[in-house]
XYZ file of C-alpha atoms in Angstrom:
753
model
C 168.197 64.197 32.097
C 166.271 66.032 29.407
C 163.626 63.528 28.346
C 161.495 64.275 31.423
C 161.653 68.072 31.085
C 160.662 67.694 27.446
C 157.455 65.908 28.397
C 156.709 68.289 31.238
C 157.162 71.322 29.022
C 154.748 69.874 26.510
C 152.282 69.234 29.314
C 152.636 72.785 30.564
C 151.538 74.141 27.196
C 148.464 71.953 27.363
C 147.199 73.933 30.278
C 149.287 73.706 33.417
C 148.470 76.834 35.405
C 150.989 79.641 35.086
C 153.380 77.753 32.792
C 151.577 77.756 29.454
C 149.774 80.343 27.345
C 148.703 80.864 23.768
C 149.434 83.822 21.522
C 148.712 85.154 18.061
C 152.009 86.800 17.081
C 152.144 89.652 14.586
C 154.966 90.927 12.423
C 155.706 94.628 12.857
C 156.005 96.693 9.680
C 157.512 100.184 9.708
C 155.389 102.791 7.934
C 156.745 106.241 7.177
C 154.381 109.163 6.619
C 154.255 112.903 7.160
C 153.382 112.501 10.829
C 156.427 110.321 11.533
C 157.154 106.602 11.690
C 154.611 104.059 12.864
C 154.635 100.282 13.236
C 151.773 98.335 11.739
C 150.815 94.846 12.878
C 150.639 92.180 10.200
C 149.205 88.787 11.260
C 151.110 87.181 8.380
C 154.332 85.943 9.953
C 156.025 84.927 6.710
C 159.438 86.592 6.321
C 160.000 85.455 2.735
C 160.564 88.198 0.161
C 159.786 88.200 -3.555
C 163.423 88.435 -4.614
C 164.961 85.058 -5.202
C 168.363 83.597 -4.548
C 170.378 83.988 -7.755
C 172.238 80.740 -7.099
C 168.941 78.850 -6.778
C 165.874 80.665 -8.208
C 163.559 78.183 -6.483
C 164.963 78.946 -3.027
C 163.157 81.804 -1.227
C 165.112 84.543 0.517
C 164.085 85.785 3.972
C 164.244 89.287 5.403
C 167.620 90.209 6.873
C 165.907 91.999 9.779
C 162.418 91.726 11.189
C 160.402 92.301 14.361
C 157.515 90.429 15.973
C 154.992 91.241 18.672
C 154.123 88.354 20.990
C 151.465 88.882 23.679
C 151.609 86.234 26.375
C 151.416 86.063 30.169
C 149.850 89.556 30.222
C 152.996 91.001 28.663
C 153.740 92.382 25.205
C 157.133 91.211 23.933
C 158.710 92.877 20.898
C 161.381 90.648 19.356
C 163.925 92.451 17.156
C 165.656 89.802 15.048
C 168.497 89.562 12.546
C 169.166 86.664 10.199
C 171.923 84.441 11.604
C 174.379 84.819 8.741
C 176.907 82.393 10.239
C 174.553 79.405 10.322
C 174.943 78.015 6.780
C 178.203 77.751 4.844
C 178.476 78.594 1.146
C 178.901 74.881 0.369
C 175.864 73.831 2.412
C 173.968 70.927 0.831
C 170.820 69.018 1.737
C 170.071 65.470 0.698
C 167.622 62.727 1.488
C 167.240 59.062 0.652
C 164.375 58.487 -1.770
C 161.914 55.604 -1.512
C 163.926 53.587 -4.029
C 167.102 54.127 -2.006
C 168.518 56.849 -4.256
C 170.346 59.713 -2.565
C 168.834 63.005 -3.782
C 171.038 66.045 -3.216
C 170.411 69.753 -3.675
C 172.760 72.667 -2.940
C 171.665 75.327 -0.488
C 168.583 75.365 1.671
C 165.969 77.704 3.059
C 167.433 80.073 5.654
C 164.868 81.519 8.079
C 166.873 81.366 11.318
C 167.290 84.455 13.461
C 169.098 85.704 16.553
C 168.079 88.827 18.424
C 166.858 90.509 21.587
C 163.737 91.857 23.207
C 163.357 95.544 22.511
C 164.372 97.767 25.388
C 165.437 94.914 27.683
C 169.200 94.652 28.349
C 170.480 91.110 28.756
C 167.599 89.595 26.791
C 168.086 87.144 23.937
C 166.140 85.307 21.237
C 166.779 82.427 18.824
C 163.867 81.733 16.461
C 163.011 80.305 13.064
C 160.248 81.651 10.821
C 159.965 78.980 8.099
C 156.608 77.765 9.448
C 155.397 80.164 12.108
C 157.652 81.087 15.015
C 159.658 78.326 16.633
C 162.404 78.719 19.227
C 163.120 80.481 22.508
C 163.562 83.969 23.961
C 164.281 85.446 27.398
C 163.529 88.744 29.131
C 166.137 88.161 31.839
C 163.554 87.034 34.398
C 161.948 84.165 32.518
C 162.769 82.146 29.437
C 160.029 81.337 26.954
C 159.576 78.663 24.321
C 157.278 79.310 21.374
C 155.999 77.090 18.575
C 152.885 76.724 16.402
C 150.046 74.726 17.934
C 149.956 71.227 16.479
C 146.461 70.098 15.545
C 145.461 66.566 14.662
C 146.272 67.072 11.000
C 148.703 69.968 10.643
C 150.422 72.937 12.271
C 148.283 76.015 13.022
C 150.594 78.854 11.978
C 148.302 81.485 13.521
C 147.916 80.296 17.123
C 151.165 79.621 18.977
C 151.868 77.864 22.244
C 154.122 79.794 24.611
C 155.620 78.093 27.664
C 157.509 79.829 30.419
C 160.421 78.734 32.587
C 162.365 80.499 35.339
C 165.298 82.580 34.159
C 168.137 80.698 32.531
C 170.425 83.443 33.825
C 172.614 82.365 36.714
C 172.865 84.576 39.773
C 176.370 85.602 40.878
C 176.293 83.599 44.117
C 178.304 80.733 42.642
C 182.013 81.582 42.376
C 182.671 78.656 40.062
C 179.989 79.364 37.457
C 179.601 81.771 34.593
C 177.553 84.882 35.159
C 175.648 87.221 32.917
C 175.635 90.670 34.450
C 174.013 93.702 32.949
C 176.658 95.855 34.611
C 179.360 96.439 32.023
C 181.909 97.019 34.774
C 181.544 93.460 36.087
C 183.344 90.723 34.193
C 181.676 87.369 33.709
C 183.359 84.220 34.928
C 183.630 83.216 31.278
C 185.756 86.287 30.620
C 187.817 85.618 33.746
C 188.363 82.030 32.668
C 189.490 83.207 29.249
C 191.878 85.749 30.788
C 193.269 83.206 33.240
C 193.827 80.741 30.437
C 195.391 83.419 28.228
C 197.881 84.335 30.940
C 198.994 80.719 31.095
C 200.184 80.641 27.505
C 203.961 80.664 27.279
C 206.018 82.196 24.492
C 208.725 79.863 23.353
C 210.441 82.251 20.935
C 211.061 85.962 20.825
C 208.810 87.152 18.019
C 207.150 90.387 17.081
C 203.661 90.657 18.623
C 200.913 93.234 18.590
C 199.153 92.396 21.827
C 198.378 88.829 22.806
C 196.183 86.695 20.580
C 195.160 83.369 22.066
C 193.009 80.384 21.285
C 190.433 81.816 23.674
C 190.154 85.342 22.299
C 189.901 84.204 18.676
C 186.468 83.145 17.420
C 186.218 79.421 16.709
C 184.025 77.810 14.029
C 182.599 74.276 14.242
C 181.708 73.057 10.748
C 178.877 70.641 11.511
C 176.964 68.031 9.551
C 173.579 66.855 10.852
C 171.997 63.535 9.886
C 168.289 63.026 10.682
C 167.360 59.368 11.070
C 164.163 57.736 9.836
C 162.574 57.764 13.298
C 162.916 61.549 13.488
C 161.532 61.814 9.951
C 158.441 59.924 11.162
C 158.155 62.220 14.214
C 158.096 65.157 11.761
C 155.045 63.690 9.951
C 157.198 62.239 7.167
C 157.967 65.705 5.845
C 161.512 66.246 4.619
C 161.199 70.034 4.795
C 159.750 69.940 8.327
C 162.552 67.633 9.442
C 165.225 69.895 7.990
C 163.705 73.058 9.401
C 163.375 71.504 12.849
C 167.020 70.398 12.829
C 168.213 73.826 11.685
C 166.154 75.484 14.431
C 167.948 73.308 17.000
C 171.379 74.205 15.608
C 170.428 77.894 15.455
C 169.693 77.932 19.193
C 172.914 76.064 20.003
C 174.847 78.596 17.942
C 173.366 81.407 20.049
C 174.518 79.702 23.270
C 178.007 78.832 22.032
C 178.508 82.318 20.569
C 177.668 83.981 23.879
C 179.358 81.518 26.220
C 182.396 80.147 24.394
C 183.147 82.567 21.528
C 182.442 79.647 19.196
C 180.119 79.548 16.189
C 178.254 76.542 14.752
C 178.217 76.488 10.928
C 176.094 73.912 9.105
C 177.929 72.372 6.150
C 175.501 69.589 5.211
C 172.263 67.924 6.275
C 171.142 64.412 5.402
C 167.687 62.960 6.079
C 167.017 59.225 5.998
C 163.490 59.519 4.656
C 163.071 55.919 3.457
C 164.971 53.895 6.053
C 167.861 54.122 8.492
C 171.217 53.723 6.785
C 172.719 52.180 9.941
C 171.274 50.238 12.838
C 169.875 52.730 15.385
C 169.767 51.049 18.786
C 168.245 52.196 22.065
C 171.826 51.992 23.383
C 173.354 55.376 22.440
C 176.949 54.075 22.522
C 176.147 51.279 20.075
C 174.360 53.773 17.840
C 177.319 56.156 18.107
C 179.781 53.496 16.963
C 177.534 52.507 14.052
C 177.039 56.122 13.029
C 180.758 56.976 13.143
C 181.504 53.990 10.930
C 178.896 55.333 8.488
C 180.497 58.779 8.614
C 183.948 57.439 7.812
C 182.747 55.260 4.937
C 179.913 57.302 3.401
C 180.187 61.010 4.266
C 182.292 62.855 1.702
C 182.072 66.375 3.126
C 185.024 67.660 5.129
C 183.437 68.543 8.447
C 184.723 69.042 11.972
C 181.842 67.072 13.504
C 178.897 64.957 12.351
C 175.890 64.438 14.640
C 172.897 62.138 14.364
C 169.461 63.483 15.358
C 167.394 60.419 16.255
C 163.723 59.845 16.931
C 164.716 56.760 18.940
C 164.280 56.855 22.727
C 167.567 55.876 24.327
C 167.596 53.585 27.348
C 170.031 55.848 29.132
C 169.860 58.468 31.856
C 171.100 60.995 29.310
C 169.649 61.858 25.948
C 172.857 61.811 23.926
C 176.350 60.389 23.561
C 179.557 61.665 21.941
C 183.265 60.927 21.777
C 185.111 63.131 24.251
C 187.673 65.358 22.548
C 186.775 63.897 19.155
C 186.460 67.147 17.169
C 188.561 67.268 13.962
C 188.747 63.440 13.832
C 186.987 61.504 11.071
C 186.645 58.457 13.331
C 185.718 60.121 16.646
C 184.271 63.461 15.586
C 180.585 62.978 16.240
C 177.651 62.277 18.516
C 174.040 61.087 18.694
C 171.123 63.082 20.099
C 167.630 62.004 21.174
C 164.534 63.773 19.848
C 162.781 66.395 21.947
C 161.279 69.851 21.518
C 163.617 72.481 20.081
C 164.738 73.694 23.529
C 165.535 70.338 25.179
C 167.148 68.953 22.037
C 169.279 72.088 21.694
C 170.614 71.558 25.223
C 171.332 67.900 24.411
C 173.307 69.038 21.367
C 175.130 71.601 23.542
C 176.164 68.747 25.830
C 177.331 66.343 23.127
C 179.208 69.092 21.285
C 180.768 70.018 24.625
C 182.007 66.450 25.010
C 183.527 66.623 21.530
C 185.374 69.750 22.729
C 186.888 68.032 25.749
C 184.254 68.835 28.391
C 183.337 66.295 31.045
C 180.176 65.940 33.095
C 180.326 68.081 36.244
C 178.852 65.267 38.350
C 181.569 64.554 40.944
C 182.939 68.087 41.058
C 179.448 69.470 41.571
C 178.895 67.067 44.457
C 182.183 68.236 45.975
C 181.150 71.864 45.555
C 183.940 72.668 43.095
C 181.755 73.970 40.274
C 178.159 73.673 41.386
C 175.587 76.030 39.935
C 173.768 78.371 42.343
C 170.372 76.807 41.730
C 170.067 73.023 41.402
C 166.642 73.613 39.835
C 168.320 75.220 36.818
C 171.745 73.621 36.697
C 174.524 74.196 34.158
C 174.742 72.591 30.739
C 177.241 69.848 31.620
C 175.498 68.825 34.857
C 173.244 65.902 35.673
C 170.994 68.045 37.858
C 168.569 70.711 36.749
C 164.871 70.593 36.041
C 164.659 73.438 33.541
C 166.744 74.103 30.473
C 170.175 75.521 31.390
C 171.908 78.015 29.144
C 175.263 78.500 30.862
C 178.480 76.524 31.056
C 180.107 76.272 34.473
C 183.588 77.559 35.130
C 184.796 73.946 35.103
C 183.478 73.417 31.563
C 184.994 76.666 30.289
C 188.357 75.705 31.801
C 188.197 72.224 30.257
C 187.523 73.703 26.825
C 190.453 76.079 27.319
C 192.805 73.290 28.349
C 191.683 71.175 25.407
C 192.587 73.988 23.003
C 195.824 74.757 24.828
C 196.933 71.142 24.572
C 196.517 71.233 20.800
C 192.972 69.912 20.436
C 190.514 71.548 18.058
C 193.054 72.818 15.542
C 190.374 72.716 12.821
C 188.177 75.237 14.664
C 190.165 78.351 13.764
C 189.466 78.478 10.044
C 186.578 80.853 9.389
C 184.366 79.952 6.406
C 185.166 82.467 3.680
C 181.662 82.744 2.265
C 178.009 82.404 3.220
C 175.051 80.741 1.594
C 173.020 83.955 1.908
C 172.954 86.503 -0.923
C 175.621 89.235 -0.507
C 174.615 91.800 2.075
C 176.552 94.613 3.712
C 176.752 94.091 7.459
C 177.001 90.304 7.681
C 180.704 90.320 8.578
C 181.905 88.728 5.316
C 183.627 90.608 2.488
C 181.628 89.696 -0.619
C 181.433 90.802 -4.243
C 181.233 94.592 -4.503
C 182.530 95.166 -0.949
C 185.938 96.410 0.183
C 185.299 95.539 3.827
C 182.549 94.353 6.171
C 183.011 94.776 9.904
C 179.573 93.315 10.661
C 176.530 94.794 12.365
C 176.624 98.368 13.729
C 177.315 96.961 17.197
C 180.153 94.767 15.923
C 181.614 97.657 13.924
C 181.542 99.857 17.021
C 183.733 97.281 18.762
C 186.258 96.867 15.957
C 186.686 98.188 12.432
C 184.079 100.941 12.382
C 186.665 103.693 11.982
C 188.135 101.962 8.932
C 184.970 100.775 7.181
C 181.874 102.801 6.323
C 179.014 101.106 4.482
C 181.356 98.295 3.415
C 183.807 100.752 1.830
C 187.262 101.410 3.268
C 187.785 104.889 4.636
C 190.542 107.152 3.286
C 193.967 105.461 3.287
C 192.605 102.373 5.089
C 193.893 98.978 3.979
C 191.586 96.887 6.174
C 188.936 97.197 8.853
C 189.248 94.094 11.006
C 191.012 90.776 11.293
C 193.845 89.404 13.391
C 196.368 91.015 11.028
C 194.715 94.440 10.887
C 195.836 97.192 13.269
C 194.539 100.747 13.074
C 193.312 100.267 9.507
C 196.717 98.959 8.357
C 198.011 95.487 7.637
C 200.212 94.131 10.372
C 203.858 93.773 9.411
C 205.175 90.473 8.104
C 206.285 88.300 10.979
C 203.859 89.624 13.594
C 202.416 86.635 15.465
C 198.648 86.483 15.072
C 198.098 83.074 16.696
C 200.453 81.666 19.328
C 201.703 78.096 19.359
C 200.041 76.289 22.247
C 202.483 73.387 22.651
C 205.577 71.710 21.203
C 203.561 70.266 18.329
C 201.872 73.498 17.294
C 203.136 76.193 14.933
C 202.734 79.915 15.579
C 200.960 81.640 12.689
C 202.337 85.018 11.569
C 200.927 87.802 9.414
C 202.019 87.953 5.787
C 202.138 91.746 5.578
C 199.660 91.969 2.705
C 196.450 90.639 4.275
C 194.300 91.289 7.325
C 193.660 87.565 7.804
C 195.718 85.299 10.003
C 196.853 82.217 8.039
C 194.925 78.971 8.676
C 195.660 77.203 11.938
C 198.021 74.265 11.415
C 200.260 72.093 13.558
C 203.388 70.038 12.991
C 203.175 66.963 10.822
C 202.781 63.709 12.754
C 206.118 62.181 13.699
C 208.025 65.282 14.810
C 209.973 64.828 18.036
C 208.739 66.816 21.056
C 209.180 67.174 24.823
C 212.980 67.245 24.663
C 212.976 64.334 22.168
C 211.047 62.124 24.620
C 207.809 62.129 22.627
C 206.318 62.260 19.149
C 203.749 64.651 17.729
C 200.493 62.977 16.768
C 197.310 64.846 15.910
C 198.807 68.113 17.158
C 199.712 66.765 20.601
C 202.928 65.482 22.124
C 202.501 61.812 23.037
C 204.564 60.244 25.828
C 203.815 57.552 28.393
C 205.029 59.916 31.130
C 202.619 62.608 29.965
C 199.711 60.180 29.805
C 200.439 58.832 33.301
C 200.793 62.363 34.703
C 197.549 63.491 33.089
C 195.504 60.478 34.165
C 197.040 59.386 37.462
C 199.381 62.196 38.537
C 202.563 60.089 38.412
C 205.254 59.171 35.882
C 205.348 56.054 33.727
C 206.619 52.764 35.125
C 209.856 51.091 34.061
C 209.964 49.100 30.818
C 210.389 45.906 32.891
C 206.813 46.393 34.191
C 205.487 46.509 30.625
C 207.461 43.414 29.623
C 206.253 41.468 32.653
C 202.523 42.352 32.732
C 201.514 43.113 29.142
C 202.651 39.725 27.878
C 200.256 37.943 30.256
C 197.032 38.892 28.454
C 194.871 39.613 31.502
C 192.885 42.531 32.872
C 196.087 43.613 34.653
C 198.147 43.724 31.472
C 197.426 43.174 27.780
C 197.232 44.765 24.340
C 193.447 45.122 24.475
C 190.527 42.806 23.823
C 189.978 40.452 20.927
C 187.426 40.984 18.150
C 184.631 39.504 20.266
C 185.369 41.972 23.055
C 185.540 39.164 25.606
C 189.126 37.911 25.919
C 192.286 39.895 26.678
C 195.026 39.714 24.042
C 198.628 39.318 25.275
C 201.188 41.664 23.741
C 204.021 40.311 21.674
C 207.334 41.441 23.138
C 207.935 44.226 20.538
C 204.485 45.690 21.355
C 204.634 45.762 25.158
C 205.165 49.557 25.344
C 201.943 50.076 23.356
C 199.667 47.989 25.564
C 198.224 48.593 29.021
C 199.459 51.886 30.512
C 201.579 51.248 33.596
C 202.597 54.050 35.938
C 204.870 54.362 38.968
C 201.885 55.071 41.219
C 198.168 55.890 41.113
C 195.847 58.384 42.718
C 192.724 57.041 44.406
C 190.651 57.891 41.332
C 191.593 58.671 37.745
C 191.346 62.336 36.815
C 189.150 61.389 33.865
C 186.661 58.586 33.404
C 185.358 55.958 35.790
C 187.593 53.245 37.228
C 186.394 49.830 36.066
C 187.653 46.517 37.361
C 190.549 45.931 39.711
C 193.599 48.154 39.929
C 196.874 46.611 38.796
C 199.465 46.886 41.566
C 202.738 44.983 41.487
C 206.262 45.559 42.817
C 209.171 43.900 41.026
C 212.757 43.514 42.198
C 215.165 44.059 39.315
C 218.895 44.812 39.354
C 219.023 45.648 43.036
C 216.036 48.006 43.006
C 212.291 47.800 43.463
C 210.039 48.777 40.564
C 206.427 49.827 41.157
C 203.944 48.857 38.441
C 200.429 50.309 38.641
C 197.565 50.663 36.190
C 193.810 50.861 35.887
C 191.025 50.955 33.333
C 189.650 54.522 33.304
C 186.637 54.379 30.987
C 184.933 57.465 29.571
C 181.203 57.646 28.929
C 181.841 57.131 25.225
C 183.396 53.740 26.038
C 187.005 54.831 25.480
C 189.446 53.109 27.847
C 192.168 55.601 28.808
C 194.093 52.790 30.473
C 195.970 51.949 27.261
C 198.938 53.720 25.685
C 197.837 56.340 23.143
C 198.431 56.106 19.407
C 201.510 58.042 18.309
C 203.484 57.352 21.498
C 207.162 56.419 20.888
C 207.958 52.772 21.556
C 211.530 52.612 20.295
C 213.952 54.345 17.911
C 211.881 55.560 14.941
C 208.919 53.525 16.222
C 205.395 54.660 17.191
C 202.300 53.006 18.673
C 199.176 52.442 16.619
C 196.249 50.302 17.807
C 198.416 48.729 20.551
C 201.137 47.755 18.075
C 204.665 49.180 17.832
C 205.321 50.078 14.192
C 208.146 51.812 12.290
C 207.453 55.482 11.655
C 207.837 54.744 7.935
C 204.707 52.542 7.981
C 202.573 55.556 8.940
C 203.040 56.815 5.349
C 203.721 60.323 6.584
C 204.054 62.710 3.645
C 207.129 64.892 3.338
C 207.348 68.599 2.618
C 209.606 69.912 -0.166
C 213.195 70.844 0.607
C 216.526 71.626 -0.960
C 217.290 67.894 -0.681
C 215.398 64.805 0.561
C 217.236 64.983 3.867
C 216.657 68.721 4.335
C 212.909 69.102 4.816
C 211.899 72.745 4.248
C 215.623 73.385 3.621
C 216.179 73.212 7.390
C 214.599 76.666 7.621
C 211.018 75.756 8.436
C 208.531 73.234 9.810
C 206.419 70.770 7.843
C 202.744 71.203 8.772
C 199.877 68.727 8.872
C 198.826 70.159 5.485
C 202.218 69.007 4.126
C 203.307 72.605 3.527
C 206.381 74.355 4.839
C 205.905 76.982 7.536
C 209.091 78.986 7.117
C 211.192 80.501 9.866
C 211.041 84.279 10.274
C 213.784 85.197 7.777
C 212.971 82.682 5.033
C 210.276 82.259 2.414
C 209.361 80.133 -0.605
C 207.604 76.774 -0.869
C 210.704 75.015 0.440
C 211.917 77.908 2.667
C 215.098 78.228 0.598
C 214.845 81.979 -0.055
C 216.522 84.253 2.477
C 214.204 87.224 3.048
C 214.942 88.838 6.411
C 212.199 90.503 8.409
C 213.206 94.044 9.294
C 213.227 95.274 12.867
C 209.733 96.753 13.480
C 211.302 99.781 15.168
C 213.138 100.546 11.916
C 210.246 99.730 9.607
C 209.081 103.222 8.806
C 208.252 104.830 5.506
C 207.547 102.552 2.523
C 207.834 99.339 4.567
C 204.827 100.477 6.586
C 202.718 100.565 3.441
C 202.813 96.973 2.346
C 199.829 95.504 0.560
C 197.710 96.692 -2.393
C 196.654 99.969 -0.809
C 200.182 100.563 0.449
C 201.565 99.923 -3.021
C 199.163 102.484 -4.453
C 200.302 104.981 -1.838
C 203.950 104.377 -2.737
C 203.266 104.609 -6.482
C 201.187 107.723 -5.978
C 203.881 109.321 -3.838
C 206.592 108.562 -6.391
C 204.436 109.741 -9.288
C 203.564 112.912 -7.401
C 207.204 113.579 -6.620
C 208.195 113.084 -10.263
C 205.392 115.363 -11.430
C 206.342 118.028 -8.906
C 209.994 117.783 -9.905
C 209.038 118.074 -13.557
C 206.992 121.195 -12.877
C 209.801 122.761 -10.854
C 212.458 121.849 -13.391
C 210.221 122.891 -16.252
C 209.506 126.220 -14.600
C 213.150 126.750 -13.786
C 214.174 125.894 -17.323
C 211.526 128.212 -18.790
C 212.660 131.064 -16.535
C 216.321 130.435 -17.321
C 215.517 130.421 -21.009
C 213.669 133.746 -20.761
C 216.508 135.303 -18.800
C 218.935 134.271 -21.507
C 216.630 135.600 -24.157
C 216.298 138.874 -22.260
C 220.011 139.187 -22.034
C 220.433 138.399 -25.699
C 217.802 140.962 -26.658
C 219.533 143.680 -24.695
C 222.918 143.039 -26.161
């Protein structure tokens, strides 16, 4: 979809009438004098400052805020930019493979990536890098513009820039199924509506103390991403490691701007690897083959703990799309990744938006768009997860937003809720992170005006404030212990509650694999409840077939029933009798088409007569674009007493080597007063605490929690101590004065005697 636009955009810069222009940008410098403030134009675009990063003296630091003037298409654009502080994590590393095959690694990396807006234009946006000239995109609401240095035969000209123009990426409100971006603050976007609709669908399973409703949609998510640049991309970037890295970071910076605006999700780079000598895996023109090779490399060779790893390739894929990714694979070390074909910053950013979207459970809008369910208003623009669209889209359709919401609600993406605690950038007030020398940091002035500004002034807590923002901060005070800050989304999730002495909600966790769920019909696996009934309902809209169907068909070893293919991928493998419930998924009936994936091959349809009743046995191979066949029983599904499926085999739960949480005895996990989480830690019930939940510590009724109980936490403790000390001092003064007066009275009486 995007390879053609990439070429056309490049052609437009070369001189296509009305679509391309050149500019000599200037950086605006504020000068203060007796006559007032004035902005001077500096043709030097470099945003590096003389001060160096203390952690790495060789690494330059860029201005936190800057402005540029770009004159193009007979218009003067002023871009007001702020450094994107969320882009690089504190543990960010860069490495490349040297000519002798040695992996060279260095901590940190140059950060010159900005987000911002056009001055005086509501609804505008910008995402640019300044490492080598200006590179990225911006929009004035009517048109979207790409900008990059002009590439000469030998190098980049950092003075003259090519500017190309496209129709607005903003979607008009004619489409009821698509997101909108209205400048009218009284009109809600479809994204907001989708979030509200999803939030209303969350059910509360237990009566717990809540301060308003916090949901997986309203909380900001963080994707910790690793990018690997292959050797072909390195060649495209003139064999320059720094150019390759800066290009890749510019792509991620633009994607972060889109995901932040559309999905309340941030992209944080954890590591970047560049194959500067040779490819470390076979990179094929078949993106699915490359994806499988790359994910094997990730599992065996990547040591960083990341939510997703993506390959940026200079290879041209023989595919109608310019990327591939495992659908719903985020948080998985074996399926959490994708591959993306090289293009200009804009087209490649949209490709990455699409593959990341697939990792988050989004499907292509192809069939639903054709049916009119979630079409975009202008087929020339299209939405991000659509096949149509000539220009670069910047919006997700309502269908995509809903799919992301359902994915989170069903327990997917549990790793996305843990905000990185630190940044790679030097400490700076206003970046939204509490760093050394700061008591609080509610973010930029705009962010502080939304939340926390009354409690935090210049990164210092206001009088009597304990906190400024966070899911466990309410009106400058810590929320009480036991207040739910993140709801459980299903039987296999755990509701997180405030501790009473912090503004942060505890990390998002779910139940350890193996817990029973769905009224003891299923088992928890990867944060989701796995049952054959649930899989049949989700894929085909009907319940699972009788066990007799599985015993009859899955032992035959054909397309209509098996335990998968052999190592060659050619022959079907018959199930042994103990494994039949882990093979081909058989349901009581089928819809005309699977709800997910494409139907491949013939549909299995058989009726058996057993014990005076007819049994319907139906199945089909529903294959996703990543090659996953949903027509087989999922891993983690129960297949007998204390038995679970894994790779189409039925194994004892004990063979999964599931760790156990501490408890008062081996048989009493978490002392029967808590839940063992996927981090192998006890999440205690409301009235218990301790590592094994053995300590009874009741939570007081919030209506009765007045006085000292309201002042939990360090600041609250100081208030209590100060109050007690003040009372003692006052009592001492009163008693001292009374004693002194009493003594004088006695003396007076004695003297008069």
